[in-house]
Short mmCIF file of C-alpha atoms in Angstrom, two decimals:
data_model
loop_
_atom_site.label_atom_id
_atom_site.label_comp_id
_atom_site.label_asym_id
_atom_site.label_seq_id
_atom_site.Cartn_x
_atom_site.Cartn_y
_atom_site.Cartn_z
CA UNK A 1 -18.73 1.28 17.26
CA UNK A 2 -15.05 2.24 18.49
CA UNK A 3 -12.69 4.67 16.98
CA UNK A 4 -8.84 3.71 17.31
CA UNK A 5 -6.95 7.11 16.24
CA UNK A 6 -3.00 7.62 16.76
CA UNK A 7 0.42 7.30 14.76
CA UNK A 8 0.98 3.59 15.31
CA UNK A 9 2.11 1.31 12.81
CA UNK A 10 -1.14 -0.55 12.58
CA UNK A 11 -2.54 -4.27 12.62
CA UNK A 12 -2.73 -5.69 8.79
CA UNK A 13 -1.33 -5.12 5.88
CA UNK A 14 -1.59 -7.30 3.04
CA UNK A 15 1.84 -7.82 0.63
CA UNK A 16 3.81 -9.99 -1.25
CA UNK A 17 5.73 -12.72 0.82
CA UNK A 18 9.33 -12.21 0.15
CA UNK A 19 12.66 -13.05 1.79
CA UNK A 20 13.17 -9.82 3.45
CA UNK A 21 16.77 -9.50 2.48
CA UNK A 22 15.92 -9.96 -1.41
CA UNK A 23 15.41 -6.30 -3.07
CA UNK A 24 13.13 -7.93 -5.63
CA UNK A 25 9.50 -8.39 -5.98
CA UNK A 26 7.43 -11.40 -7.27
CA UNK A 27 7.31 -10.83 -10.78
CA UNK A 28 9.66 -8.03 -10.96
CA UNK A 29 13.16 -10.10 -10.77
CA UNK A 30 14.22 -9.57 -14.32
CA UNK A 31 16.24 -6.38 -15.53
CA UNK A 32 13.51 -5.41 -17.82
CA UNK A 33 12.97 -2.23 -19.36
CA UNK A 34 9.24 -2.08 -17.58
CA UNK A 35 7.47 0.05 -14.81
CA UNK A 36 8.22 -1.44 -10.97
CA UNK A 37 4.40 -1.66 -11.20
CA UNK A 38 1.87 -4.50 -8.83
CA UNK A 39 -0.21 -6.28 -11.52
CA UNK A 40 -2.96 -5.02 -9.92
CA UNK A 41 -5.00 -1.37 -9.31
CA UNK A 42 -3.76 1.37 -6.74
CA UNK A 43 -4.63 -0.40 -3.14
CA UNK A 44 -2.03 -0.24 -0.19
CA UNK A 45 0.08 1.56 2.22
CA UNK A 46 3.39 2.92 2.79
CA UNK A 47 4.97 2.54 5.91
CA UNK A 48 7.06 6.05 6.71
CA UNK A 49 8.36 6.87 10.01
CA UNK A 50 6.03 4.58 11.88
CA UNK A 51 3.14 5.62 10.75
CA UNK A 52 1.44 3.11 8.01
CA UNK A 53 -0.63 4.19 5.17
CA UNK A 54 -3.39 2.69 3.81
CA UNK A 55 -4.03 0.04 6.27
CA UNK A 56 -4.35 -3.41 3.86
CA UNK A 57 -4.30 -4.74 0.79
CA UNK A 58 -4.51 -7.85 -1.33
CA UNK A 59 -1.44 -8.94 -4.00
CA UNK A 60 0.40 -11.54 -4.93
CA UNK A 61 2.50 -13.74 -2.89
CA UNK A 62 5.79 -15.01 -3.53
CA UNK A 63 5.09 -18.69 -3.98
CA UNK A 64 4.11 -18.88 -0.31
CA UNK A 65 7.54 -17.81 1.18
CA UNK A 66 7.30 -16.22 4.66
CA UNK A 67 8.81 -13.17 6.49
CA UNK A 68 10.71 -14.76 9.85
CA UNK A 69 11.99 -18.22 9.57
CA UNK A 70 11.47 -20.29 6.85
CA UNK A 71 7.93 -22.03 6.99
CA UNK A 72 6.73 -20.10 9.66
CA UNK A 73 2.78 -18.81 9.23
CA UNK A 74 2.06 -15.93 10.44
CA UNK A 75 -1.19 -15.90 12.75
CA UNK A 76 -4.09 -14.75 10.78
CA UNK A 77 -2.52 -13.96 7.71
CA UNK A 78 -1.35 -16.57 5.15
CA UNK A 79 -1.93 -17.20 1.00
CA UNK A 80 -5.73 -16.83 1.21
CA UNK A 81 -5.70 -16.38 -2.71
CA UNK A 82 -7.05 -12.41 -4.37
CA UNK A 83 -10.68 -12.36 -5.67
CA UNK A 84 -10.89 -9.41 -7.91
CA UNK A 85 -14.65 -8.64 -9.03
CA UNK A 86 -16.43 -6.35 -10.97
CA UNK A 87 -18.55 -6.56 -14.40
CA UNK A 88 -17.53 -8.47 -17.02
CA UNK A 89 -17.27 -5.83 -19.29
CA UNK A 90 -14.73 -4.18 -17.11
CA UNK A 91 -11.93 -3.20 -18.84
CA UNK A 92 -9.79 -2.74 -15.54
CA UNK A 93 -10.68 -6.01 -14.96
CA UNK A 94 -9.58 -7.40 -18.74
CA UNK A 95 -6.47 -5.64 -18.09
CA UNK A 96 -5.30 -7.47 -14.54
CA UNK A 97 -6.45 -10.73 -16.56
CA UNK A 98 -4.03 -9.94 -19.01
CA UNK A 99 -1.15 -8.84 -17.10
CA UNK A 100 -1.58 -12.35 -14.71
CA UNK A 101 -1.60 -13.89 -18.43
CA UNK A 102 1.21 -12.23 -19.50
CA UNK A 103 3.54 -12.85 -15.94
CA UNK A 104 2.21 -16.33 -16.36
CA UNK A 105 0.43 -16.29 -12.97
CA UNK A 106 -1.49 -18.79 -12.66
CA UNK A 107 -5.51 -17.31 -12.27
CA UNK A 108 -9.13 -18.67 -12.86
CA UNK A 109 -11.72 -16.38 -14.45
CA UNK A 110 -15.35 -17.33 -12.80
CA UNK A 111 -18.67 -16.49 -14.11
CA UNK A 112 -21.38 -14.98 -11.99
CA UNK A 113 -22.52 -19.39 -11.23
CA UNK A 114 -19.51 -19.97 -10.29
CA UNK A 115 -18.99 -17.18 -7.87
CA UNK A 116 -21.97 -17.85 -6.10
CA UNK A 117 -21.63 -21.39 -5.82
CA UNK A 118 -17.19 -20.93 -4.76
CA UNK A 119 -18.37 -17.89 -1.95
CA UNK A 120 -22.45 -18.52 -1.69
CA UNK A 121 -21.69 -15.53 1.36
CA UNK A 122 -21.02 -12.57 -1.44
CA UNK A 123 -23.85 -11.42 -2.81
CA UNK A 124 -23.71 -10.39 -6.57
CA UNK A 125 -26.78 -8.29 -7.32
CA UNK A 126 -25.22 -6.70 -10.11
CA UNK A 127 -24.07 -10.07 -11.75
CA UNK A 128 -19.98 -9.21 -11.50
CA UNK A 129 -17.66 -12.23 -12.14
CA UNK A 130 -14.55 -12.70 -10.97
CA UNK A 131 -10.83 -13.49 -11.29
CA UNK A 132 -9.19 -15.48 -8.56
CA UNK A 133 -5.36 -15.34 -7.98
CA UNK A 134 -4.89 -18.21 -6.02
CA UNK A 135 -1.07 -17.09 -4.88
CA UNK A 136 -2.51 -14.00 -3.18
CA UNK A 137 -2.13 -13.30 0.75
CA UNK A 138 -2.23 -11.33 3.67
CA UNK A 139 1.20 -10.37 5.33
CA UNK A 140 0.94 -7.73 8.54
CA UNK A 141 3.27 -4.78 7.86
CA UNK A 142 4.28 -4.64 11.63
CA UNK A 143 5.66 -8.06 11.72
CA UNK A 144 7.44 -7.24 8.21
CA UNK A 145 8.91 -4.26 9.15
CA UNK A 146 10.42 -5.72 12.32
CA UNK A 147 11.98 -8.68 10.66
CA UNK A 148 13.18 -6.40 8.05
CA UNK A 149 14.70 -4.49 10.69
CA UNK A 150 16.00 -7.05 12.24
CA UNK A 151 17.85 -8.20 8.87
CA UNK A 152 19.63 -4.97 8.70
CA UNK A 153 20.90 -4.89 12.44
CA UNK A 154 22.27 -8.75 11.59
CA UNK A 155 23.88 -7.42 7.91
CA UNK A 156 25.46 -4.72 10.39
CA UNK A 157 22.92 -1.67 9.85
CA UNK A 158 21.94 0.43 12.37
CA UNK A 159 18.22 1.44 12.98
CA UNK A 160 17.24 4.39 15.42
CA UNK A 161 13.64 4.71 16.01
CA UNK A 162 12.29 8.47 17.54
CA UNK A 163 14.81 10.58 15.91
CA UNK A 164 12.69 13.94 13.97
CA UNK A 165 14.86 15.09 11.50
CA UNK A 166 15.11 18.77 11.99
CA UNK A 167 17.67 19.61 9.22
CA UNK A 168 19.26 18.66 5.97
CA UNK A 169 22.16 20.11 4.67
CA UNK A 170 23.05 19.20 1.30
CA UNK A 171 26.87 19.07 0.08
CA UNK A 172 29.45 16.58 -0.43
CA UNK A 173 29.14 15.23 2.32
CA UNK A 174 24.98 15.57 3.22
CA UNK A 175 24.94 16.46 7.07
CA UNK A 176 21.55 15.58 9.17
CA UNK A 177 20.62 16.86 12.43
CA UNK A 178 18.26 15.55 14.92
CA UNK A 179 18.04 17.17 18.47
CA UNK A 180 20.60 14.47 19.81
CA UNK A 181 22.96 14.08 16.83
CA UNK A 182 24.23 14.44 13.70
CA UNK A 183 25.33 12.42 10.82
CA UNK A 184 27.18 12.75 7.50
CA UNK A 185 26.82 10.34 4.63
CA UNK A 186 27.64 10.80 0.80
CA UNK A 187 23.97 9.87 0.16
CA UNK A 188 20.98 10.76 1.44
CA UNK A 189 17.35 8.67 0.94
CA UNK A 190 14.65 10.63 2.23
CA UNK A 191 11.59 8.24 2.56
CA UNK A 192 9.49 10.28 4.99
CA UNK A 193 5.64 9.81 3.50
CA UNK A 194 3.32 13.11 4.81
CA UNK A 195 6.18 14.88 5.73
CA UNK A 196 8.66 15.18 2.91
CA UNK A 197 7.65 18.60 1.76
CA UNK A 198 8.47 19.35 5.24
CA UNK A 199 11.78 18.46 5.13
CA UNK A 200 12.19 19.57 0.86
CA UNK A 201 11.27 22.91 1.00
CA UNK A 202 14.60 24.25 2.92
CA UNK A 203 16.26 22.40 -0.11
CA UNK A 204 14.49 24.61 -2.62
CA UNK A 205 12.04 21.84 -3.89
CA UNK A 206 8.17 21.25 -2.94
CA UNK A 207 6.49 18.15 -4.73
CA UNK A 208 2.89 17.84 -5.28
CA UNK A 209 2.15 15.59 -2.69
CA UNK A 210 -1.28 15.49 -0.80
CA UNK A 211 -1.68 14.16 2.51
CA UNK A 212 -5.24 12.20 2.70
CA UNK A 213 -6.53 10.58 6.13
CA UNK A 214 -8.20 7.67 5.54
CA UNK A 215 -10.80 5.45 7.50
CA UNK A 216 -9.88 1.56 7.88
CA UNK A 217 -13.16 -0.34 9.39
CA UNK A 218 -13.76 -3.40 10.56
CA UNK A 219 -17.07 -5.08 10.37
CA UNK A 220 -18.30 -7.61 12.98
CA UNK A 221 -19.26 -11.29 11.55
CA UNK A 222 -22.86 -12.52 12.16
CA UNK A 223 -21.12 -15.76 12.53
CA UNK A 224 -17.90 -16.28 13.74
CA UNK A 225 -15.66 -17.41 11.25
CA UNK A 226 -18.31 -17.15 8.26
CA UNK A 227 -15.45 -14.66 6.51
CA UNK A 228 -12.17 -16.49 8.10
CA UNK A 229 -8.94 -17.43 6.68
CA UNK A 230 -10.12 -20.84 8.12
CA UNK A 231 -12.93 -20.94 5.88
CA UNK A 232 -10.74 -20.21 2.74
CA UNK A 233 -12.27 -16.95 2.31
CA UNK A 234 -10.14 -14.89 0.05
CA UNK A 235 -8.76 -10.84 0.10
CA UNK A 236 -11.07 -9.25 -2.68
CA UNK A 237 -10.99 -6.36 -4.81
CA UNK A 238 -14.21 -4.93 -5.85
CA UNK A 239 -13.53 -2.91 -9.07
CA UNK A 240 -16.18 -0.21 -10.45
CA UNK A 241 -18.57 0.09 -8.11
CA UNK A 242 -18.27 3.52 -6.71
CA UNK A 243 -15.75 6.44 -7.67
CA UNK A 244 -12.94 4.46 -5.50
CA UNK A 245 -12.02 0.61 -4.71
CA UNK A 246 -13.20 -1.15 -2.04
CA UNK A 247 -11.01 -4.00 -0.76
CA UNK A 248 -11.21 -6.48 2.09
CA UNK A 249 -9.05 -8.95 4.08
CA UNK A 250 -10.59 -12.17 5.70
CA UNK A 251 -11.75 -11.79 9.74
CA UNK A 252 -7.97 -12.99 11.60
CA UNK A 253 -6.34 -9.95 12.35
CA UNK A 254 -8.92 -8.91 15.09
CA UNK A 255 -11.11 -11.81 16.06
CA UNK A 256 -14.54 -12.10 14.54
CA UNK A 257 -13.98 -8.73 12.36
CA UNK A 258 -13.09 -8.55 8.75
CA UNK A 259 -11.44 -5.83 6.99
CA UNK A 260 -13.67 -4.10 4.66
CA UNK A 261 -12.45 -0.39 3.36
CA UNK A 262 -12.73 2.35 0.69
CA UNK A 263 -9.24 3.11 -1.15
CA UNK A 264 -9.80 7.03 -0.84
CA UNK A 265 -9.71 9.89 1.69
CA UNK A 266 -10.26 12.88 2.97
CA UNK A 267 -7.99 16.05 3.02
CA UNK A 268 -5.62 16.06 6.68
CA UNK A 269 -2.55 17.85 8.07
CA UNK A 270 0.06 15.19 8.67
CA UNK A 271 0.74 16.95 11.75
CA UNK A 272 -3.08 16.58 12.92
CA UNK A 273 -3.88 13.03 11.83
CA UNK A 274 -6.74 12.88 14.67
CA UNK A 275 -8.67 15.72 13.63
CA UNK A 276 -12.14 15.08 14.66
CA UNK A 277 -14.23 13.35 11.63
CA UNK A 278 -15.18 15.47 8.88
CA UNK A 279 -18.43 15.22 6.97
CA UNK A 280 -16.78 13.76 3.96
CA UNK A 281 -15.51 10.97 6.49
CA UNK A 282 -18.87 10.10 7.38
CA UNK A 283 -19.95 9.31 3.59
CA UNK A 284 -16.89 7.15 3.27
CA UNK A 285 -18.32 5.19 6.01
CA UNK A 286 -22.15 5.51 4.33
CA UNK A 287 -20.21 3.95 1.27
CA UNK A 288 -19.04 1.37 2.50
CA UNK A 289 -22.08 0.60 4.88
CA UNK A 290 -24.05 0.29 1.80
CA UNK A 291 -21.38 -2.10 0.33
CA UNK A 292 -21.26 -4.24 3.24
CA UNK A 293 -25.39 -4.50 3.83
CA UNK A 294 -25.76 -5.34 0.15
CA UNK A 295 -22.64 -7.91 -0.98
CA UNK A 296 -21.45 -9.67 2.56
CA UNK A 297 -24.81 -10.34 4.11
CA UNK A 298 -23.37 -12.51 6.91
CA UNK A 299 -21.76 -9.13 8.61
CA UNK A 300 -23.00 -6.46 10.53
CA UNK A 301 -23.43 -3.09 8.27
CA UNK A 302 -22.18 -1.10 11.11
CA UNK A 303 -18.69 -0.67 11.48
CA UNK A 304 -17.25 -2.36 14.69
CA UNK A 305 -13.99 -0.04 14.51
CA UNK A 306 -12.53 2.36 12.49
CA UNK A 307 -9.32 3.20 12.59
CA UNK A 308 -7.27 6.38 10.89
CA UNK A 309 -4.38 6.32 8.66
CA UNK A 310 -3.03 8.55 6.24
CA UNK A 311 -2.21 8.22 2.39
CA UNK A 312 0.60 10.20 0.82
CA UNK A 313 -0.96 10.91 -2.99
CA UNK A 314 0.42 12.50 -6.06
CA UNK A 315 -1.64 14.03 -9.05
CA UNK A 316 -0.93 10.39 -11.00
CA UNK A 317 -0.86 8.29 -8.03
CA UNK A 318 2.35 7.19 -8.77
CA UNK A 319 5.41 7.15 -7.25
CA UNK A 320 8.15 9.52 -6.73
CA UNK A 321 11.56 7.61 -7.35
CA UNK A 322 13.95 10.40 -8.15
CA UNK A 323 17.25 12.33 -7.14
CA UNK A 324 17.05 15.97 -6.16
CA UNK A 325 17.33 18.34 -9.02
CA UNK A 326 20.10 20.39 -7.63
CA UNK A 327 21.62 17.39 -5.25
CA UNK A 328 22.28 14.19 -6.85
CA UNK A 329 23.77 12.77 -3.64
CA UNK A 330 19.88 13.48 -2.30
CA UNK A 331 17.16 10.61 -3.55
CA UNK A 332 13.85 10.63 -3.23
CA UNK A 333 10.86 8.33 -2.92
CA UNK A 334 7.39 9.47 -1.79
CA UNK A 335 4.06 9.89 -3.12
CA UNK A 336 3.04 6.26 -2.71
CA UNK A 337 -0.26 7.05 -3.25
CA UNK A 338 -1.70 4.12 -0.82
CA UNK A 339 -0.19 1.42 -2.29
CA UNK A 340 3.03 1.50 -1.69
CA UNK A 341 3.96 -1.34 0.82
CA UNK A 342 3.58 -4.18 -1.16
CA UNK A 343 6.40 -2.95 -3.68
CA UNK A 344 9.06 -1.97 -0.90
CA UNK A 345 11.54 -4.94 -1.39
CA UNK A 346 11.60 -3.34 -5.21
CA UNK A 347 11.44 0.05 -4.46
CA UNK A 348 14.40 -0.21 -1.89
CA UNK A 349 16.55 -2.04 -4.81
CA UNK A 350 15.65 0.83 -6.76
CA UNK A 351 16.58 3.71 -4.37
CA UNK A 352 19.49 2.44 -3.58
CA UNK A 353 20.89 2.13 -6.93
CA UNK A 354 20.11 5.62 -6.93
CA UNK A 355 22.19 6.58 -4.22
CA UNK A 356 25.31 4.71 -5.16
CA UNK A 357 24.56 6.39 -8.78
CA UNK A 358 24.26 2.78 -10.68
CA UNK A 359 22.23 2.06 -13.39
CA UNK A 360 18.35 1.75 -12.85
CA UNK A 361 16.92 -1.68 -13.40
CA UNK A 362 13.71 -0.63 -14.48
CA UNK A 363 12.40 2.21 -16.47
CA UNK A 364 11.89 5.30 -14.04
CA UNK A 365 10.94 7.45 -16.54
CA UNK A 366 7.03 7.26 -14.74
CA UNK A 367 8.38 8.45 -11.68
CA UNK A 368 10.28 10.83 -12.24
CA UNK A 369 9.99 14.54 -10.49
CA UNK A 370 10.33 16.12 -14.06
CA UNK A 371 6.85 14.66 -15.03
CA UNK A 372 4.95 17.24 -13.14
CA UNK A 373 5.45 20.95 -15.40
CA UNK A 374 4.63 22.50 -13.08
CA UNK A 375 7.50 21.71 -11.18
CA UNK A 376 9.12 24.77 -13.15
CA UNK A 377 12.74 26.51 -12.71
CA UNK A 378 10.25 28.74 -9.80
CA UNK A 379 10.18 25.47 -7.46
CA UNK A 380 13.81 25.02 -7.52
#
């Protein structure tokens, strides 16, 4: 088994295929009055100063549009279609169905038969059905963000990589310093994951945010290809079964290993993200061991590699989309809670009509700073 550790941006990272220069989201392009919310349960990562949290996740595409040129597939990844799963009795799971009902997504409910006989390699020993998105997909955040960046360098933006932001000082003009420059703007967006508090508290503000490392693992196929893309095997969801979700992306993004992981982690210090492995690391692993040896019998129940990432939770595991209290020229977006990725095209419409002081287009009243009481007059 090998442990991959470090700050990188890492390999996969399933979201919604978009036209990186649109600010919308599948199913989110109308100025309703509604939450900026996925239509389906808290699974993904942020990506904040280079470091990616979470790892993967499965969502909806955008009626197969790709990041880079038009038509172009990106290796390994694709629209692979979402296989949620749990009981039928789920009520999480009655929920998504409605929501894809309501968006008028198109979806197919299947009964345990069906299941078996559509994947015969998951195993169902609890008798779970399912509900297949069929516009689902795998994007990797790496190759995202750098087309992304590259759409702001062509639109005239500048992007500087390996800058730490070592003060803020708020006014008219907000001034930032690094230790080669510094820069003035009448806005500032502070998007910095793990270390926001960091960079809040000499601004008189500290949000509840708590910094989680989390294990991504890979598990080696019995049989090449058994859990490919090239075998149509979906991204799944597997709702109820433990205290967390477990999630997986088909074998692609490392040869012969598929993506199989547990949407919760263990306490860290954003500054220390390769601590050595606590205990309560170890029964993440045990969890999903036991997953892996009892539904996907055609992979190895031993993690081939495990990499580290780190979440960035609040109490709600929701998001943070807010101005400073005391600076309105200051905006703020954090907390994304692990499944934040797949809702950045939104989420950056969003901010930014909160730094040029415009009206909302959605209903931000969930992520708002002021939810939290105890965020009292004694924070500020």
């Amino acid at each position: 088994m090998g442990r991959i550790k470090g700050r990188g941006m890492g390999r996969g990272c399933a979201v919604p295929f978009l036209p990186l220069p649109c600010m919308d989201s599948g199913g989110l392009q109308r100025p309703a009055r509604e939450r900026p919310e996925a239509r389906y349960p808290d699974v993904l990562g942020e990506a904040q100063r280079g470091q990616q949290e979470g790892g993967g996740e499965a969502c909806r595409c955008n009626e197969m549009e790709w990041a880079g040129a038009s038509g172009e597939r990106i290796e390994g990844g694709g629209q692979t279609g979402l296989l949620l799963l749990g009981m039928k009795e789920s009520q999480e799971l009655k929920t998504i169905q409605a929501n894809l009902s309501r968006q008028r997504v198109e979806h197919q409910c299947l009964s345990s038969e069906e299941l078996k006989q559509r994947f015969p390699n998951i195993r169902l020993p609890r008798g779970e059905v399912g509900l297949l998105d069929n516009s689902g997909g795998v994007l990797y955040a790496y190759k995202a963000l750098r087309a992304l960046q590259d759409a702001v360098r062509q639109l005239g933006g500048i992007v500087r990589d390996g800058e730490k932001v070592v003060e803020i000082n708020p006014g008219l003009l907000v001034t930032v310093k690094t230790p080669s420059r510094s820069y003035q703007a009448k806005s500032l967006v502070i998007t910095a994951g793990p270390w926001t508090n960091q960079l809040l508290r000499p601004l008189g503000i500290e949000l509840p945010l708590q910094t989680l490392r989390v294990n991504v693992c890979y598990w080696r196929e019995m049989v090449p290809g058994s859990y490919g893309v090239s075998q149509a095997f979906p991204c799944f969801l597997w709702l109820g079964l433990c205290p967390h979700h477990i999630y997986g992306l088909p074998a692609g993004e490392y040869p012969g290993l598929m993506k199989v992981s547990y949407h919760h982690g263990n306490h860290a210090d954003p500054e220390e993200p390769d601590c050595p492995t606590a205990h309560t690391d170890i029964r993440d692993v045990q969890i999903l061991s036991g997953f892996v040896r009892d539904h996907l019998p055609d992979l190895k129940p031993e993690p081939a590699v495990i990499e580290s990432c780190m979440y960035t939770n609040t109490p709600d595991e929701q998001f943070i989309l807010d101005r400073h209290p005391k600076y309105d020229n200051i905006v703020i977006g954090a907390g994304f809670s692990g499944h934040g990725f797949k809702l950045a095209p939104v989420v950056g419409k969003i901010l930014y009509e909160l730094s040029m002081k415009l009206t909302p287009s959605y209903d931000l009243a969930p992520f708002r700073i002021s939810r939290f009481p105890s965020l009292g007059k004694a924070h500020l």
